[in-house]
PDB file of C-alpha atoms in Angstrom:
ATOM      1  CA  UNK A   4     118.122 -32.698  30.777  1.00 46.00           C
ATOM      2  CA  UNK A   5     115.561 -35.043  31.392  1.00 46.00           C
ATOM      3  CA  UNK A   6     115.776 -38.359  33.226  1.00 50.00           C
ATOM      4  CA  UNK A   7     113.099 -41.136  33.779  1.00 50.00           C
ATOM      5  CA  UNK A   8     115.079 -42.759  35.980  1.00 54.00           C
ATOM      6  CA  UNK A   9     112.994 -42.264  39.003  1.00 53.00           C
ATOM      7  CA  UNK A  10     109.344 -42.764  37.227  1.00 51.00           C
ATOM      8  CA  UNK A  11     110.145 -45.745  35.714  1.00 51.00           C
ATOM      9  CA  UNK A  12     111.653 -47.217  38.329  1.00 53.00           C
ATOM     10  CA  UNK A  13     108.521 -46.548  40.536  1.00 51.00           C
ATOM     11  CA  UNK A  14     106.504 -48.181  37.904  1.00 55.00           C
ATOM     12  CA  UNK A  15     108.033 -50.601  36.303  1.00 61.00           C
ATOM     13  CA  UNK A  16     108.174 -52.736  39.314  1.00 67.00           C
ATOM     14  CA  UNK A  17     104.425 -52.860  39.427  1.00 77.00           C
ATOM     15  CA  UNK A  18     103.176 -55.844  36.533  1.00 79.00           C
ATOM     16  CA  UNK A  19     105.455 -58.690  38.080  1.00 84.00           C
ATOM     17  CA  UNK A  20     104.781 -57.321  41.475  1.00 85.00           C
ATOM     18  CA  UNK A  21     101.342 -57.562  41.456  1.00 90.00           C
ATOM     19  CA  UNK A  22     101.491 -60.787  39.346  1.00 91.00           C
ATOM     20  CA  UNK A  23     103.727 -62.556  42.106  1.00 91.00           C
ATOM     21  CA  UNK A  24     101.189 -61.369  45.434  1.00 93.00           C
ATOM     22  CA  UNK A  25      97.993 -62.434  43.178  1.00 94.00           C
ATOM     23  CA  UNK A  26      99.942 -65.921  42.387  1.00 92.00           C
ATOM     24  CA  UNK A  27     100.962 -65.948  45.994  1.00 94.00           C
ATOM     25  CA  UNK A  28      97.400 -65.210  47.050  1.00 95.00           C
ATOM     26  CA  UNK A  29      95.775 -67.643  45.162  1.00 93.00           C
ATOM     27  CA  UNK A  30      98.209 -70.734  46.643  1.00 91.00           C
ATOM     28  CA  UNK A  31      96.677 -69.911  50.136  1.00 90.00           C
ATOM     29  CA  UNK A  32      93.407 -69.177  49.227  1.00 91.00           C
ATOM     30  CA  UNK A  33      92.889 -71.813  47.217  1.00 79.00           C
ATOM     31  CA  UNK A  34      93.890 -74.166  49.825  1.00 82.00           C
ATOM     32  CA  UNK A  35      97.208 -75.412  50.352  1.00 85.00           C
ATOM     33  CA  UNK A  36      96.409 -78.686  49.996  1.00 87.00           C
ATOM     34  CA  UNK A  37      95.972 -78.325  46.534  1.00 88.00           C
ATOM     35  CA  UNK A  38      99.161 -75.884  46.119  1.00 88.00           C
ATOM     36  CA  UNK A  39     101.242 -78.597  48.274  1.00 89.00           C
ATOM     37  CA  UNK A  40      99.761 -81.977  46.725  1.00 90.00           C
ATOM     38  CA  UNK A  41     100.747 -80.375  43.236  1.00 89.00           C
ATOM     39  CA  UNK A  42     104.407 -79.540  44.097  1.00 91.00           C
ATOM     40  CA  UNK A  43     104.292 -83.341  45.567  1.00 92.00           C
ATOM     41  CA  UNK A  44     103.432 -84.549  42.271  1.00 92.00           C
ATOM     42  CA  UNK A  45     106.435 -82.925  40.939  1.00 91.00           C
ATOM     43  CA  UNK A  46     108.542 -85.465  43.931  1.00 92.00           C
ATOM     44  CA  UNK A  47     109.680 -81.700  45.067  1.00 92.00           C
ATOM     45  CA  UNK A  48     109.797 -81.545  49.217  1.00 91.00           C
ATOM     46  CA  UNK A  49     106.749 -80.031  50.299  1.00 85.00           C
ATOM     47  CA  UNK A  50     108.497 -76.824  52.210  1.00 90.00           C
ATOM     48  CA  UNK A  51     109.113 -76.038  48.679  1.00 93.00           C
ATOM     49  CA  UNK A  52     105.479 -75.145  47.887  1.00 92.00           C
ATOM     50  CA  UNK A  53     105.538 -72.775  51.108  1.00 93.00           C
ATOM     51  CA  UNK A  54     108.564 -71.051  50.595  1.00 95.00           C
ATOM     52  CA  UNK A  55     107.259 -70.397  46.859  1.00 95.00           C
ATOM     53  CA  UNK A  56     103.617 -69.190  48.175  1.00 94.00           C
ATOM     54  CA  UNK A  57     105.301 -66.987  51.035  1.00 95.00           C
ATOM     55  CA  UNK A  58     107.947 -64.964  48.232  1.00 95.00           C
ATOM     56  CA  UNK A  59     105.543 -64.736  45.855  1.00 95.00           C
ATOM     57  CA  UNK A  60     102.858 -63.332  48.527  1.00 95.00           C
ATOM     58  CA  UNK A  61     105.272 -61.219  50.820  1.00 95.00           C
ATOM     59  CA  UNK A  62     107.548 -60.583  48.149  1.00 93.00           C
ATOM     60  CA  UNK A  63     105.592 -59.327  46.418  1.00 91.00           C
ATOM     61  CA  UNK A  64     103.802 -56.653  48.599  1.00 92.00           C
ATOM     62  CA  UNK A  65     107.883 -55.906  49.582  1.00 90.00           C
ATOM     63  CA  UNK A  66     108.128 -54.764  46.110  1.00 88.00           C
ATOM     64  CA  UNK A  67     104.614 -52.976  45.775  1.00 86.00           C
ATOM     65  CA  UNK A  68     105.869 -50.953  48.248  1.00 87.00           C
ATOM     66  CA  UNK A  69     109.301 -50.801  47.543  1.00 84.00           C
ATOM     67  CA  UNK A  70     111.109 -52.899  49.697  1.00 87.00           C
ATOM     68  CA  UNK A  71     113.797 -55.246  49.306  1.00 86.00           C
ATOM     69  CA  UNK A  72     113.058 -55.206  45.539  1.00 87.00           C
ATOM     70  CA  UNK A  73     116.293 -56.397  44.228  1.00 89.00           C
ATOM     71  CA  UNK A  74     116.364 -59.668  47.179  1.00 93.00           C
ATOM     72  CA  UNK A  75     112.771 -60.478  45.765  1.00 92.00           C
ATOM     73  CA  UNK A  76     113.307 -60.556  42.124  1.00 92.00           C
ATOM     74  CA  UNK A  77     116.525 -62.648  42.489  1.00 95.00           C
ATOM     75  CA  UNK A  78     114.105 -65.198  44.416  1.00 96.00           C
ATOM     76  CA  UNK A  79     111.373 -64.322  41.999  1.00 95.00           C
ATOM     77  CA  UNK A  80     113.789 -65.286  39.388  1.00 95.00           C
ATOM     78  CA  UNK A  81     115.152 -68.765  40.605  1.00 96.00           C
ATOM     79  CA  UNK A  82     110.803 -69.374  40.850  1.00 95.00           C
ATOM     80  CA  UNK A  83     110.708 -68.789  37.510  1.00 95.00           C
ATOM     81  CA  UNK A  84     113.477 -70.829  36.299  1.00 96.00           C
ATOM     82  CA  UNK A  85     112.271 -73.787  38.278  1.00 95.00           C
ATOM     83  CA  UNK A  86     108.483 -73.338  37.937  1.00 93.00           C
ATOM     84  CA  UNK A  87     110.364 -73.493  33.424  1.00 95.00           C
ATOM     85  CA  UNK A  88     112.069 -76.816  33.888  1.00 95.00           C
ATOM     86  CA  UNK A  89     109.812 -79.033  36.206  1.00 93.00           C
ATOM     87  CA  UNK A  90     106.574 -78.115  34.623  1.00 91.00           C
ATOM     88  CA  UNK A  91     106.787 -75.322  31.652  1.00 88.00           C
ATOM     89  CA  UNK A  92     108.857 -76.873  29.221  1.00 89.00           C
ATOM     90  CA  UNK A  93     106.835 -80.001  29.324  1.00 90.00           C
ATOM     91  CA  UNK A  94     103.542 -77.936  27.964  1.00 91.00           C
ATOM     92  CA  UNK A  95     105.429 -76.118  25.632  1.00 91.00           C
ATOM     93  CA  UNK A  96     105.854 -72.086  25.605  1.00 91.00           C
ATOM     94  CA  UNK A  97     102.028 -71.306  24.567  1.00 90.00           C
ATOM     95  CA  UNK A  98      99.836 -72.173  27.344  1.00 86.00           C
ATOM     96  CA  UNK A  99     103.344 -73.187  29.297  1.00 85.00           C
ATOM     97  CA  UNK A 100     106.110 -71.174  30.175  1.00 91.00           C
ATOM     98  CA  UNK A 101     105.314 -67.557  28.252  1.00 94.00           C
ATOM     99  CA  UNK A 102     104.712 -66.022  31.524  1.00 92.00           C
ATOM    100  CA  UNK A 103     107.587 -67.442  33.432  1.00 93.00           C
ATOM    101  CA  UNK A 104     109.722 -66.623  31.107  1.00 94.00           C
ATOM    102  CA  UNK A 105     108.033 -63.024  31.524  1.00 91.00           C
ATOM    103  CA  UNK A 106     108.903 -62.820  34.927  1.00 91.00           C
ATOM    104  CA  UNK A 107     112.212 -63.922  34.567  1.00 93.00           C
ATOM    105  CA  UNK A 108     113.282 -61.444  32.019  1.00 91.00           C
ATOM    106  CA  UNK A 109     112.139 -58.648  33.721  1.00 88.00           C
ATOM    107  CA  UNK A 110     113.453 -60.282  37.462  1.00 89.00           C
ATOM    108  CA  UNK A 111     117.353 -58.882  36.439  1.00 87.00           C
ATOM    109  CA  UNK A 112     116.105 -55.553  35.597  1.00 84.00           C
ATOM    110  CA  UNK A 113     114.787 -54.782  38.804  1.00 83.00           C
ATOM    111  CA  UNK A 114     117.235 -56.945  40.561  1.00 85.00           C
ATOM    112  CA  UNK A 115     119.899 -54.236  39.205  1.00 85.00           C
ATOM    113  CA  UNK A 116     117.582 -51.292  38.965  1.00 79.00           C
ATOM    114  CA  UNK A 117     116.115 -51.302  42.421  1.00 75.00           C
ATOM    115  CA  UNK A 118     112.669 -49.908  43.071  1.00 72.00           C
ATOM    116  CA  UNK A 119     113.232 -46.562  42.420  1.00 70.00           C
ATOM    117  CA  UNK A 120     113.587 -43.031  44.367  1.00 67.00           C
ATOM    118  CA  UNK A 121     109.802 -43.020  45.365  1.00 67.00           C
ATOM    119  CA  UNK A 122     109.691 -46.188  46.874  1.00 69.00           C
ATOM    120  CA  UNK A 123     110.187 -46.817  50.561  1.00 69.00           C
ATOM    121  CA  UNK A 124     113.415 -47.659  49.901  1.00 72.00           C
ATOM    122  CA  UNK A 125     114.037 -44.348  48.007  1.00 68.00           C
ATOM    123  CA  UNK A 126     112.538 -42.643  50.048  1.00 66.00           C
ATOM    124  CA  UNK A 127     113.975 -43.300  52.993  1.00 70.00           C
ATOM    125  CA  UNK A 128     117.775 -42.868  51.244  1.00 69.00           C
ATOM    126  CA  UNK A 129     116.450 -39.266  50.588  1.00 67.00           C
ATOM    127  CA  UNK A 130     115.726 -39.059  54.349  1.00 66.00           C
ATOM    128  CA  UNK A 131     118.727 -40.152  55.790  1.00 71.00           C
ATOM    129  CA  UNK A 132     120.438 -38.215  53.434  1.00 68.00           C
ATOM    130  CA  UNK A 133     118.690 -34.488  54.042  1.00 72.00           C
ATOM    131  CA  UNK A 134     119.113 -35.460  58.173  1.00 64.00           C
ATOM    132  CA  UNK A 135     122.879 -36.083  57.886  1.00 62.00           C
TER     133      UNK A 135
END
């Protein structure tokens, strides 16, 4: 019988994965004056901007290469429903919140799923299993 199991869970990780590091990416580049005045704006604490940049930047090379995938897409997912309600649903879901609302539906499907048996992860559980 055949199983996809272990292909699509090697790829499926990969769109809101590499959409998370590039968002991360582009908070530091950018300069994170700009990242932190914005999330001031909002009267959020300015760590917040930081600890958003550094899960969306780590995080998401984690999950590229398949590590801690289901801790990061919890995270990813509490982004996403905050990044909805302070500034999304005030520009409406066109041009507003379509791609958080992205991310967050497909955060619970690799928070359950995992990364898959050819990630890091998967492959190191192969590993550990063949040397015991």
């Amino acid at each position: 019988m055949y199983h996809a199991k272990p292909y699509w869970n090697t790829h499926h990780p990969l769109c809101p994965t590499i959409i998370c590091t590039l968002h991360g990416y582009m908070k530091f580049a950018g300069g994170f004056e700009q990242t932190a005045g914005f999330t001031a704006s909002l009267s959020l604490p300015g760590f917040i901007a930081y600890a958003v940049a550094v899960i969306e930047l780590a995080g998401g090379i984690l999950s590229l290469i398949g590590l801690g995938t289901r801790i990061v897409s919890v995270l990813i997912a509490i982004i996403m429903l905050g990044a909805i309600f302070t500034v999304g649903l005030k520009k409406g879901f066109i041009g507003g919140y379509e791609l958080d609302a992205a991310l967050l539906a497909m955060a619970p499907s690799l928070a359950f799923t995992g990364s898959g048996a050819y990630s890091a992860e998967g492959l190191q559980k192969k590993h550990s299993r063949t040397a015991s």
